[in-house]
JSON list of C-alpha atoms in Angstrom, two decimals:
[
{"chain": "A", "resi": 1, "resn": "MET", "atom": "CA", "xyz": [82.07, 68.78, 16.69]},
{"chain": "A", "resi": 2, "resn": "LYS", "atom": "CA", "xyz": [80.05, 68.80, 13.35]},
{"chain": "A", "resi": 3, "resn": "LEU", "atom": "CA", "xyz": [80.89, 64.99, 13.05]},
{"chain": "A", "resi": 4, "resn": "LEU", "atom": "CA", "xyz": [79.18, 64.68, 16.75]},
{"chain": "A", "resi": 5, "resn": "GLN", "atom": "CA", "xyz": [76.22, 66.28, 15.72]},
{"chain": "A", "resi": 6, "resn": "GLU", "atom": "CA", "xyz": [75.59, 64.06, 12.59]},
{"chain": "A", "resi": 7, "resn": "ILE", "atom": "CA", "xyz": [75.99, 61.41, 14.64]},
{"chain": "A", "resi": 8, "resn": "LYS", "atom": "CA", "xyz": [73.25, 62.45, 17.02]},
{"chain": "A", "resi": 9, "resn": "ILE", "atom": "CA", "xyz": [71.11, 63.35, 14.10]},
{"chain": "A", "resi": 10, "resn": "THR", "atom": "CA", "xyz": [71.41, 59.67, 12.43]},
{"chain": "A", "resi": 11, "resn": "ILE", "atom": "CA", "xyz": [70.73, 58.20, 16.20]},
{"chain": "A", "resi": 12, "resn": "VAL", "atom": "CA", "xyz": [67.37, 60.08, 16.33]},
{"chain": "A", "resi": 13, "resn": "LEU", "atom": "CA", "xyz": [66.52, 59.42, 12.78]},
{"chain": "A", "resi": 14, "resn": "VAL", "atom": "CA", "xyz": [67.13, 55.72, 13.13]},
{"chain": "A", "resi": 15, "resn": "GLY", "atom": "CA", "xyz": [65.08, 55.69, 16.43]},
{"chain": "A", "resi": 16, "resn": "LEU", "atom": "CA", "xyz": [62.32, 57.40, 14.86]},
{"chain": "A", "resi": 17, "resn": "CYS", "atom": "CA", "xyz": [62.50, 54.57, 12.15]},
{"chain": "A", "resi": 18, "resn": "PHE", "atom": "CA", "xyz": [61.98, 51.99, 14.58]},
{"chain": "A", "resi": 19, "resn": "PRO", "atom": "CA", "xyz": [58.48, 52.30, 15.48]},
{"chain": "A", "resi": 20, "resn": "ALA", "atom": "CA", "xyz": [57.32, 52.62, 12.26]},
{"chain": "A", "resi": 21, "resn": "LEU", "atom": "CA", "xyz": [59.22, 49.34, 11.36]},
{"chain": "A", "resi": 22, "resn": "SER", "atom": "CA", "xyz": [57.63, 47.36, 14.15]},
{"chain": "A", "resi": 23, "resn": "GLN", "atom": "CA", "xyz": [54.16, 48.08, 13.05]},
{"chain": "A", "resi": 24, "resn": "VAL", "atom": "CA", "xyz": [54.87, 46.13, 9.95]},
{"chain": "A", "resi": 25, "resn": "LYS", "atom": "CA", "xyz": [53.17, 42.78, 10.91]},
{"chain": "A", "resi": 26, "resn": "LEU", "atom": "CA", "xyz": [53.66, 39.35, 9.74]},
{"chain": "A", "resi": 27, "resn": "ILE", "atom": "CA", "xyz": [50.41, 38.34, 7.89]},
{"chain": "A", "resi": 28, "resn": "SER", "atom": "CA", "xyz": [49.18, 34.69, 7.74]},
{"chain": "A", "resi": 29, "resn": "LEU", "atom": "CA", "xyz": [46.14, 34.28, 5.49]},
{"chain": "A", "resi": 30, "resn": "PRO", "atom": "CA", "xyz": [44.45, 31.14, 4.30]},
{"chain": "A", "resi": 31, "resn": "ILE", "atom": "CA", "xyz": [45.91, 29.33, 1.31]},
{"chain": "A", "resi": 32, "resn": "HIS", "atom": "CA", "xyz": [43.42, 30.85, -1.46]},
{"chain": "A", "resi": 33, "resn": "LEU", "atom": "CA", "xyz": [44.42, 34.29, -0.03]},
{"chain": "A", "resi": 34, "resn": "GLU", "atom": "CA", "xyz": [48.12, 33.71, 0.68]},
{"chain": "A", "resi": 35, "resn": "ASP", "atom": "CA", "xyz": [49.31, 35.62, -2.70]},
{"chain": "A", "resi": 36, "resn": "ARG", "atom": "CA", "xyz": [46.65, 38.33, -2.43]},
{"chain": "A", "resi": 37, "resn": "ALA", "atom": "CA", "xyz": [47.53, 39.32, 1.20]},
{"chain": "A", "resi": 38, "resn": "GLU", "atom": "CA", "xyz": [48.05, 43.10, 0.02]},
{"chain": "A", "resi": 39, "resn": "LEU", "atom": "CA", "xyz": [44.65, 43.12, -1.68]},
{"chain": "A", "resi": 40, "resn": "TYR", "atom": "CA", "xyz": [42.81, 41.46, 1.18]},
{"chain": "A", "resi": 41, "resn": "ILE", "atom": "CA", "xyz": [44.03, 43.97, 3.70]},
{"chain": "A", "resi": 42, "resn": "ASN", "atom": "CA", "xyz": [43.14, 46.93, 1.53]},
{"chain": "A", "resi": 43, "resn": "THR", "atom": "CA", "xyz": [40.02, 46.13, -0.38]},
{"chain": "A", "resi": 44, "resn": "ILE", "atom": "CA", "xyz": [38.48, 43.12, 2.48]},
{"chain": "A", "resi": 45, "resn": "GLU", "atom": "CA", "xyz": [39.69, 43.64, 5.69]},
{"chain": "A", "resi": 46, "resn": "SER", "atom": "CA", "xyz": [39.94, 47.45, 5.90]},
{"chain": "A", "resi": 47, "resn": "LYS", "atom": "CA", "xyz": [36.44, 48.07, 4.07]},
{"chain": "A", "resi": 48, "resn": "ARG", "atom": "CA", "xyz": [34.95, 45.45, 6.35]},
{"chain": "A", "resi": 49, "resn": "CYS", "atom": "CA", "xyz": [36.31, 47.06, 9.41]},
{"chain": "A", "resi": 50, "resn": "LEU", "atom": "CA", "xyz": [34.94, 50.75, 8.28]},
{"chain": "A", "resi": 51, "resn": "LYS", "atom": "CA", "xyz": [31.76, 49.08, 7.93]},
{"chain": "A", "resi": 52, "resn": "PHE", "atom": "CA", "xyz": [31.60, 47.85, 11.42]},
{"chain": "A", "resi": 53, "resn": "GLU", "atom": "CA", "xyz": [33.32, 50.79, 13.01]},
{"chain": "A", "resi": 54, "resn": "THR", "atom": "CA", "xyz": [36.11, 48.18, 14.45]},
{"chain": "A", "resi": 55, "resn": "LYS", "atom": "CA", "xyz": [39.75, 47.95, 14.48]},
{"chain": "A", "resi": 56, "resn": "GLN", "atom": "CA", "xyz": [41.82, 46.84, 11.36]},
{"chain": "A", "resi": 57, "resn": "MET", "atom": "CA", "xyz": [43.95, 44.25, 13.21]},
{"chain": "A", "resi": 58, "resn": "SER", "atom": "CA", "xyz": [46.43, 43.87, 10.52]},
{"chain": "A", "resi": 59, "resn": "VAL", "atom": "CA", "xyz": [47.36, 47.48, 11.02]},
{"chain": "A", "resi": 60, "resn": "ASP", "atom": "CA", "xyz": [46.64, 48.65, 14.39]},
{"chain": "A", "resi": 61, "resn": "THR", "atom": "CA", "xyz": [48.96, 48.42, 17.04]},
{"chain": "A", "resi": 62, "resn": "THR", "atom": "CA", "xyz": [47.02, 49.89, 20.24]},
{"chain": "A", "resi": 63, "resn": "PHE", "atom": "CA", "xyz": [46.45, 46.36, 21.71]},
{"chain": "A", "resi": 64, "resn": "ASP", "atom": "CA", "xyz": [48.25, 43.54, 22.95]},
{"chain": "A", "resi": 65, "resn": "GLU", "atom": "CA", "xyz": [46.20, 40.76, 21.73]},
{"chain": "A", "resi": 66, "resn": "MET", "atom": "CA", "xyz": [42.98, 41.00, 19.78]},
{"chain": "A", "resi": 67, "resn": "TYR", "atom": "CA", "xyz": [40.71, 38.06, 18.85]},
{"chain": "A", "resi": 68, "resn": "ARG", "atom": "CA", "xyz": [37.59, 38.54, 16.52]},
{"chain": "A", "resi": 69, "resn": "PHE", "atom": "CA", "xyz": [35.47, 35.54, 15.85]},
{"chain": "A", "resi": 70, "resn": "GLU", "atom": "CA", "xyz": [32.46, 35.73, 13.58]},
{"chain": "A", "resi": 71, "resn": "ILE", "atom": "CA", "xyz": [29.45, 33.21, 14.09]},
{"chain": "A", "resi": 72, "resn": "GLY", "atom": "CA", "xyz": [26.24, 33.60, 12.12]},
{"chain": "A", "resi": 73, "resn": "GLY", "atom": "CA", "xyz": [25.64, 37.50, 12.14]},
{"chain": "A", "resi": 74, "resn": "GLN", "atom": "CA", "xyz": [27.99, 38.22, 15.17]},
{"chain": "A", "resi": 75, "resn": "LEU", "atom": "CA", "xyz": [31.22, 39.35, 15.52]},
{"chain": "A", "resi": 76, "resn": "ILE", "atom": "CA", "xyz": [32.82, 38.66, 19.10]},
{"chain": "A", "resi": 77, "resn": "GLU", "atom": "CA", "xyz": [35.65, 40.68, 19.94]},
{"chain": "A", "resi": 78, "resn": "ILE", "atom": "CA", "xyz": [37.98, 39.93, 22.67]},
{"chain": "A", "resi": 79, "resn": "THR", "atom": "CA", "xyz": [40.77, 42.68, 23.42]},
{"chain": "A", "resi": 80, "resn": "ARG", "atom": "CA", "xyz": [43.81, 42.43, 25.87]},
{"chain": "A", "resi": 81, "resn": "LEU", "atom": "CA", "xyz": [45.78, 45.45, 26.78]},
{"chain": "A", "resi": 82, "resn": "GLY", "atom": "CA", "xyz": [48.25, 44.56, 29.51]},
{"chain": "A", "resi": 83, "resn": "SER", "atom": "CA", "xyz": [46.36, 42.44, 32.02]},
{"chain": "A", "resi": 84, "resn": "THR", "atom": "CA", "xyz": [42.90, 44.17, 31.13]},
{"chain": "A", "resi": 85, "resn": "ILE", "atom": "CA", "xyz": [40.42, 42.04, 29.13]},
{"chain": "A", "resi": 86, "resn": "SER", "atom": "CA", "xyz": [37.40, 43.59, 27.47]},
{"chain": "A", "resi": 87, "resn": "GLY", "atom": "CA", "xyz": [34.87, 42.62, 24.87]},
{"chain": "A", "resi": 88, "resn": "GLU", "atom": "CA", "xyz": [31.98, 43.18, 23.09]},
{"chain": "A", "resi": 89, "resn": "VAL", "atom": "CA", "xyz": [29.33, 41.55, 20.61]},
{"chain": "A", "resi": 90, "resn": "ILE", "atom": "CA", "xyz": [28.54, 42.99, 17.22]},
{"chain": "A", "resi": 91, "resn": "ASN", "atom": "CA", "xyz": [25.22, 41.98, 15.97]},
{"chain": "A", "resi": 92, "resn": "PHE", "atom": "CA", "xyz": [24.71, 42.65, 12.24]},
{"chain": "A", "resi": 93, "resn": "ILE", "atom": "CA", "xyz": [22.13, 42.25, 9.45]},
{"chain": "A", "resi": 94, "resn": "TYR", "atom": "CA", "xyz": [21.71, 43.24, 5.98]},
{"chain": "A", "resi": 95, "resn": "GLU", "atom": "CA", "xyz": [18.34, 44.54, 4.58]},
{"chain": "A", "resi": 96, "resn": "GLU", "atom": "CA", "xyz": [17.17, 44.52, 1.20]},
{"chain": "A", "resi": 97, "resn": "ASN", "atom": "CA", "xyz": [16.84, 47.65, -0.96]},
{"chain": "A", "resi": 98, "resn": "LYS", "atom": "CA", "xyz": [13.43, 47.94, -2.22]},
{"chain": "A", "resi": 99, "resn": "ASN", "atom": "CA", "xyz": [14.14, 49.73, -5.40]},
{"chain": "A", "resi": 100, "resn": "SER", "atom": "CA", "xyz": [16.36, 47.15, -6.58]},
{"chain": "A", "resi": 101, "resn": "SER", "atom": "CA", "xyz": [15.38, 43.77, -4.63]},
{"chain": "A", "resi": 102, "resn": "GLU", "atom": "CA", "xyz": [19.08, 43.37, -3.61]},
{"chain": "A", "resi": 103, "resn": "PHE", "atom": "CA", "xyz": [20.50, 43.29, -0.33]},
{"chain": "A", "resi": 104, "resn": "ASP", "atom": "CA", "xyz": [22.71, 46.20, 0.67]},
{"chain": "A", "resi": 105, "resn": "TYR", "atom": "CA", "xyz": [25.99, 44.38, 1.76]},
{"chain": "A", "resi": 106, "resn": "GLU", "atom": "CA", "xyz": [27.98, 47.56, 1.76]},
{"chain": "A", "resi": 107, "resn": "ASN", "atom": "CA", "xyz": [25.76, 49.26, 4.57]},
{"chain": "A", "resi": 108, "resn": "PRO", "atom": "CA", "xyz": [24.68, 46.58, 7.30]},
{"chain": "A", "resi": 109, "resn": "ILE", "atom": "CA", "xyz": [22.58, 47.26, 10.30]},
{"chain": "A", "resi": 110, "resn": "PHE", "atom": "CA", "xyz": [24.83, 46.34, 13.57]},
{"chain": "A", "resi": 111, "resn": "ILE", "atom": "CA", "xyz": [24.34, 47.02, 17.43]},
{"chain": "A", "resi": 112, "resn": "LYS", "atom": "CA", "xyz": [27.50, 46.74, 19.52]},
{"chain": "A", "resi": 113, "resn": "THR", "atom": "CA", "xyz": [26.68, 45.44, 23.04]},
{"chain": "A", "resi": 114, "resn": "LYS", "atom": "CA", "xyz": [29.65, 45.28, 25.85]},
{"chain": "A", "resi": 115, "resn": "ILE", "atom": "CA", "xyz": [30.55, 41.73, 27.45]},
{"chain": "A", "resi": 116, "resn": "HIS", "atom": "CA", "xyz": [31.43, 41.57, 31.30]},
{"chain": "A", "resi": 117, "resn": "GLU", "atom": "CA", "xyz": [34.91, 41.66, 32.22]},
{"chain": "A", "resi": 118, "resn": "ASP", "atom": "CA", "xyz": [34.56, 38.14, 33.64]},
{"chain": "A", "resi": 119, "resn": "THR", "atom": "CA", "xyz": [32.84, 36.84, 30.83]},
{"chain": "A", "resi": 120, "resn": "SER", "atom": "CA", "xyz": [35.52, 38.36, 28.37]},
{"chain": "A", "resi": 121, "resn": "LEU", "atom": "CA", "xyz": [38.11, 36.50, 30.32]},
{"chain": "A", "resi": 122, "resn": "ILE", "atom": "CA", "xyz": [36.34, 33.13, 29.97]},
{"chain": "A", "resi": 123, "resn": "ILE", "atom": "CA", "xyz": [36.20, 33.58, 26.30]},
{"chain": "A", "resi": 124, "resn": "TYR", "atom": "CA", "xyz": [39.64, 34.70, 25.91]},
{"chain": "A", "resi": 125, "resn": "GLU", "atom": "CA", "xyz": [41.03, 31.71, 27.86]},
{"chain": "A", "resi": 126, "resn": "LYS", "atom": "CA", "xyz": [38.63, 29.41, 25.60]},
{"chain": "A", "resi": 127, "resn": "LEU", "atom": "CA", "xyz": [39.98, 31.24, 22.44]},
{"chain": "A", "resi": 128, "resn": "LYS", "atom": "CA", "xyz": [43.62, 30.73, 23.55]},
{"chain": "A", "resi": 129, "resn": "MET", "atom": "CA", "xyz": [43.05, 27.06, 23.38]},
{"chain": "A", "resi": 130, "resn": "LEU", "atom": "CA", "xyz": [42.03, 27.36, 19.61]},
{"chain": "A", "resi": 131, "resn": "ASP", "atom": "CA", "xyz": [45.63, 28.88, 18.62]},
{"chain": "A", "resi": 132, "resn": "ALA", "atom": "CA", "xyz": [47.38, 25.62, 17.81]},
{"chain": "A", "resi": 133, "resn": "ILE", "atom": "CA", "xyz": [44.40, 24.68, 15.11]},
{"chain": "A", "resi": 134, "resn": "PRO", "atom": "CA", "xyz": [44.98, 26.04, 11.73]},
{"chain": "A", "resi": 135, "resn": "ASP", "atom": "CA", "xyz": [42.95, 27.03, 8.80]},
{"chain": "A", "resi": 136, "resn": "MET", "atom": "CA", "xyz": [40.75, 24.56, 7.39]},
{"chain": "A", "resi": 137, "resn": "SER", "atom": "CA", "xyz": [42.60, 24.60, 4.10]},
{"chain": "A", "resi": 138, "resn": "ARG", "atom": "CA", "xyz": [45.61, 23.13, 6.06]},
{"chain": "A", "resi": 139, "resn": "ILE", "atom": "CA", "xyz": [43.48, 20.27, 7.69]},
{"chain": "A", "resi": 140, "resn": "ASP", "atom": "CA", "xyz": [43.34, 17.15, 5.89]},
{"chain": "A", "resi": 141, "resn": "GLY", "atom": "CA", "xyz": [39.85, 16.25, 4.56]},
{"chain": "A", "resi": 142, "resn": "TRP", "atom": "CA", "xyz": [38.17, 19.34, 6.09]},
{"chain": "A", "resi": 143, "resn": "GLY", "atom": "CA", "xyz": [35.21, 20.20, 3.38]},
{"chain": "A", "resi": 144, "resn": "ALA", "atom": "CA", "xyz": [33.60, 23.02, 2.37]},
{"chain": "A", "resi": 145, "resn": "GLY", "atom": "CA", "xyz": [30.25, 23.81, 1.14]},
{"chain": "A", "resi": 146, "resn": "LEU", "atom": "CA", "xyz": [28.67, 26.10, -1.35]},
{"chain": "A", "resi": 147, "resn": "ASP", "atom": "CA", "xyz": [27.88, 28.77, 1.24]},
{"chain": "A", "resi": 148, "resn": "GLY", "atom": "CA", "xyz": [31.90, 29.21, 2.19]},
{"chain": "A", "resi": 149, "resn": "ALA", "atom": "CA", "xyz": [33.18, 29.48, 5.91]},
{"chain": "A", "resi": 150, "resn": "ILE", "atom": "CA", "xyz": [30.45, 29.83, 8.68]},
{"chain": "A", "resi": 151, "resn": "TYR", "atom": "CA", "xyz": [33.15, 30.31, 11.16]},
{"chain": "A", "resi": 152, "resn": "LYS", "atom": "CA", "xyz": [35.99, 32.88, 10.86]},
{"chain": "A", "resi": 153, "resn": "LEU", "atom": "CA", "xyz": [38.66, 33.66, 13.80]},
{"chain": "A", "resi": 154, "resn": "GLU", "atom": "CA", "xyz": [40.97, 36.54, 13.68]},
{"chain": "A", "resi": 155, "resn": "TYR", "atom": "CA", "xyz": [43.96, 36.92, 15.80]},
{"chain": "A", "resi": 156, "resn": "GLY", "atom": "CA", "xyz": [46.08, 39.94, 16.11]},
{"chain": "A", "resi": 157, "resn": "THR", "atom": "CA", "xyz": [49.04, 41.14, 18.17]},
{"chain": "A", "resi": 158, "resn": "LYS", "atom": "CA", "xyz": [51.42, 44.18, 17.76]},
{"chain": "A", "resi": 159, "resn": "LYS", "atom": "CA", "xyz": [53.74, 42.00, 15.44]},
{"chain": "A", "resi": 160, "resn": "MET", "atom": "CA", "xyz": [51.52, 39.68, 13.52]},
{"chain": "A", "resi": 161, "resn": "TYR", "atom": "CA", "xyz": [47.61, 39.19, 12.15]},
{"chain": "A", "resi": 162, "resn": "SER", "atom": "CA", "xyz": [46.20, 35.76, 11.16]},
{"chain": "A", "resi": 163, "resn": "LEU", "atom": "CA", "xyz": [43.04, 34.89, 9.47]},
{"chain": "A", "resi": 164, "resn": "ARG", "atom": "CA", "xyz": [41.41, 31.49, 9.87]},
{"chain": "A", "resi": 165, "resn": "SER", "atom": "CA", "xyz": [38.10, 29.96, 8.74]},
{"chain": "A", "resi": 166, "resn": "TYR", "atom": "CA", "xyz": [35.87, 26.73, 9.12]},
{"chain": "A", "resi": 167, "resn": "TRP", "atom": "CA", "xyz": [33.11, 25.47, 7.35]},
{"chain": "A", "resi": 168, "resn": "SER", "atom": "CA", "xyz": [30.34, 23.56, 9.16]},
{"chain": "A", "resi": 169, "resn": "PRO", "atom": "CA", "xyz": [32.76, 21.32, 11.80]},
{"chain": "A", "resi": 170, "resn": "SER", "atom": "CA", "xyz": [29.57, 19.07, 12.47]},
{"chain": "A", "resi": 171, "resn": "ALA", "atom": "CA", "xyz": [29.41, 18.04, 8.95]},
{"chain": "A", "resi": 172, "resn": "GLN", "atom": "CA", "xyz": [33.27, 16.76, 8.90]},
{"chain": "A", "resi": 173, "resn": "SER", "atom": "CA", "xyz": [34.04, 13.25, 9.12]},
{"chain": "A", "resi": 174, "resn": "ASP", "atom": "CA", "xyz": [34.83, 11.81, 12.64]},
{"chain": "A", "resi": 175, "resn": "SER", "atom": "CA", "xyz": [38.44, 11.43, 11.41]},
{"chain": "A", "resi": 176, "resn": "VAL", "atom": "CA", "xyz": [39.13, 14.94, 10.78]},
{"chain": "A", "resi": 177, "resn": "LYS", "atom": "CA", "xyz": [41.38, 16.53, 13.09]},
{"chain": "A", "resi": 178, "resn": "PHE", "atom": "CA", "xyz": [40.17, 19.57, 15.29]},
{"chain": "A", "resi": 179, "resn": "LYS", "atom": "CA", "xyz": [36.56, 19.35, 14.46]},
{"chain": "A", "resi": 180, "resn": "ASN", "atom": "CA", "xyz": [35.79, 18.74, 17.83]},
{"chain": "A", "resi": 181, "resn": "GLU", "atom": "CA", "xyz": [37.32, 21.68, 19.44]},
{"chain": "A", "resi": 182, "resn": "ILE", "atom": "CA", "xyz": [35.58, 23.84, 17.10]},
{"chain": "A", "resi": 183, "resn": "ILE", "atom": "CA", "xyz": [32.27, 22.08, 17.93]},
{"chain": "A", "resi": 184, "resn": "LEU", "atom": "CA", "xyz": [32.88, 22.59, 21.87]},
{"chain": "A", "resi": 185, "resn": "PHE", "atom": "CA", "xyz": [33.80, 25.94, 21.59]},
{"chain": "A", "resi": 186, "resn": "ILE", "atom": "CA", "xyz": [30.53, 26.79, 19.35]},
{"chain": "A", "resi": 187, "resn": "GLU", "atom": "CA", "xyz": [28.46, 24.86, 22.15]},
{"chain": "A", "resi": 188, "resn": "PHE", "atom": "CA", "xyz": [30.30, 26.92, 24.82]},
{"chain": "A", "resi": 189, "resn": "LEU", "atom": "CA", "xyz": [29.21, 30.28, 23.13]},
{"chain": "A", "resi": 190, "resn": "ARG", "atom": "CA", "xyz": [25.78, 29.23, 22.54]},
{"chain": "A", "resi": 191, "resn": "LYS", "atom": "CA", "xyz": [24.31, 27.16, 25.31]},
{"chain": "A", "resi": 192, "resn": "ASP", "atom": "CA", "xyz": [26.73, 28.20, 28.23]},
{"chain": "A", "resi": 193, "resn": "LEU", "atom": "CA", "xyz": [26.86, 31.86, 27.43]},
{"chain": "A", "resi": 194, "resn": "GLN", "atom": "CA", "xyz": [23.70, 31.99, 25.18]},
{"chain": "A", "resi": 195, "resn": "ILE", "atom": "CA", "xyz": [25.34, 34.67, 22.85]},
{"chain": "A", "resi": 196, "resn": "GLU", "atom": "CA", "xyz": [22.79, 34.21, 20.48]},
{"chain": "A", "resi": 197, "resn": "SER", "atom": "CA", "xyz": [20.58, 36.30, 22.97]},
{"chain": "A", "resi": 198, "resn": "HIS", "atom": "CA", "xyz": [22.42, 39.45, 22.32]},
{"chain": "A", "resi": 199, "resn": "SER", "atom": "CA", "xyz": [21.09, 39.65, 18.82]},
{"chain": "A", "resi": 200, "resn": "VAL", "atom": "CA", "xyz": [17.19, 40.23, 20.37]},
{"chain": "A", "resi": 201, "resn": "LEU", "atom": "CA", "xyz": [18.22, 43.89, 20.74]},
{"chain": "A", "resi": 202, "resn": "LEU", "atom": "CA", "xyz": [18.95, 44.23, 17.06]},
{"chain": "A", "resi": 203, "resn": "TRP", "atom": "CA", "xyz": [15.96, 42.30, 15.91]},
{"chain": "A", "resi": 204, "resn": "ARG", "atom": "CA", "xyz": [13.71, 44.32, 17.96]},
{"chain": "A", "resi": 205, "resn": "HIS", "atom": "CA", "xyz": [14.54, 47.31, 16.26]},
{"chain": "A", "resi": 206, "resn": "LEU", "atom": "CA", "xyz": [14.37, 46.28, 12.71]},
{"chain": "A", "resi": 207, "resn": "GLU", "atom": "CA", "xyz": [11.43, 48.08, 10.66]},
{"chain": "A", "resi": 208, "resn": "SER", "atom": "CA", "xyz": [9.28, 45.96, 8.17]},
{"chain": "A", "resi": 209, "resn": "GLY", "atom": "CA", "xyz": [11.17, 44.70, 5.59]},
{"chain": "A", "resi": 210, "resn": "THR", "atom": "CA", "xyz": [13.38, 41.72, 4.27]},
{"chain": "A", "resi": 211, "resn": "TYR", "atom": "CA", "xyz": [16.92, 40.98, 5.79]},
{"chain": "A", "resi": 212, "resn": "THR", "atom": "CA", "xyz": [19.59, 38.35, 5.74]},
{"chain": "A", "resi": 213, "resn": "ILE", "atom": "CA", "xyz": [23.08, 37.67, 7.26]},
{"chain": "A", "resi": 214, "resn": "ASP", "atom": "CA", "xyz": [24.85, 35.63, 4.65]},
{"chain": "A", "resi": 215, "resn": "GLY", "atom": "CA", "xyz": [22.87, 35.71, 1.43]},
{"chain": "A", "resi": 216, "resn": "PHE", "atom": "CA", "xyz": [21.23, 32.21, 1.99]},
{"chain": "A", "resi": 217, "resn": "GLY", "atom": "CA", "xyz": [18.88, 32.73, 4.82]},
{"chain": "A", "resi": 218, "resn": "ILE", "atom": "CA", "xyz": [16.21, 35.39, 3.97]},
{"chain": "A", "resi": 219, "resn": "TYR", "atom": "CA", "xyz": [14.24, 37.12, 7.15]},
{"chain": "A", "resi": 220, "resn": "PRO", "atom": "CA", "xyz": [11.01, 38.89, 6.07]},
{"chain": "A", "resi": 221, "resn": "ILE", "atom": "CA", "xyz": [9.53, 40.91, 8.94]},
{"chain": "A", "resi": 222, "resn": "ILE", "atom": "CA", "xyz": [6.13, 42.75, 9.19]},
{"chain": "A", "resi": 223, "resn": "ARG", "atom": "CA", "xyz": [5.66, 45.04, 11.84]},
{"chain": "A", "resi": 224, "resn": "LYS", "atom": "CA", "xyz": [1.83, 45.96, 12.68]},
{"chain": "A", "resi": 225, "resn": "ARG", "atom": "CA", "xyz": [1.28, 49.48, 12.44]},
{"chain": "A", "resi": 226, "resn": "LYS", "atom": "CA", "xyz": [-0.08, 51.04, 15.56]},
{"chain": "A", "resi": 227, "resn": "ARG", "atom": "CA", "xyz": [-3.59, 52.37, 15.33]},
{"chain": "A", "resi": 228, "resn": "LYS", "atom": "CA", "xyz": [-4.12, 55.91, 16.32]},
{"chain": "A", "resi": 229, "resn": "LYS", "atom": "CA", "xyz": [-6.39, 56.49, 19.50]},
{"chain": "A", "resi": 230, "resn": "ARG", "atom": "CA", "xyz": [-9.54, 58.09, 18.58]},
{"chain": "A", "resi": 231, "resn": "ARG", "atom": "CA", "xyz": [-10.23, 61.47, 20.76]}
]
């Protein structure tokens, strides 16, 4: 009888361990980050997700699939849970600290906008077509400029997480593989979906000051003060 109880206890303990083990994801990062996977997850991905109040895709298991695509001050997130696909756009910008003349990269100003379900599905299907494209570091001849990666694509499931990035596809040689696929996707976002129009909501609420998205483009904004009406 005692032996039977011990077997039951062992089965319960093993059963409790499996969910924890299943949450350990396979991490796939660009070559320059491969040997710093733990550092990236703890000090870069986690910290960045806290800034934008988004899911940490390398750890979170509440979704079946999730894409996060970064393009010029915007994060486009598409999430699949079962047959339900939803999305949102996060527009962000950094303000210059008036006291130190440095940009406050720790505290971005951002606004979130929901994407219609039909549009989310279209973006999801387009993103699926990019699954076979590796990070630019694994594509022969793909060069990078001084301003680093312009487009970043994260992908996560319950079992794996990957990060890929691409510097200026239009600047690559015609012989470089996959450049046209990335260009077509960018054009789809900008021309067909007019994704940049979502940023208008953010810009309208910015006060007078100096702003940047990536540290290279600087945007001064001067708001006219409203005159008080005389009685």
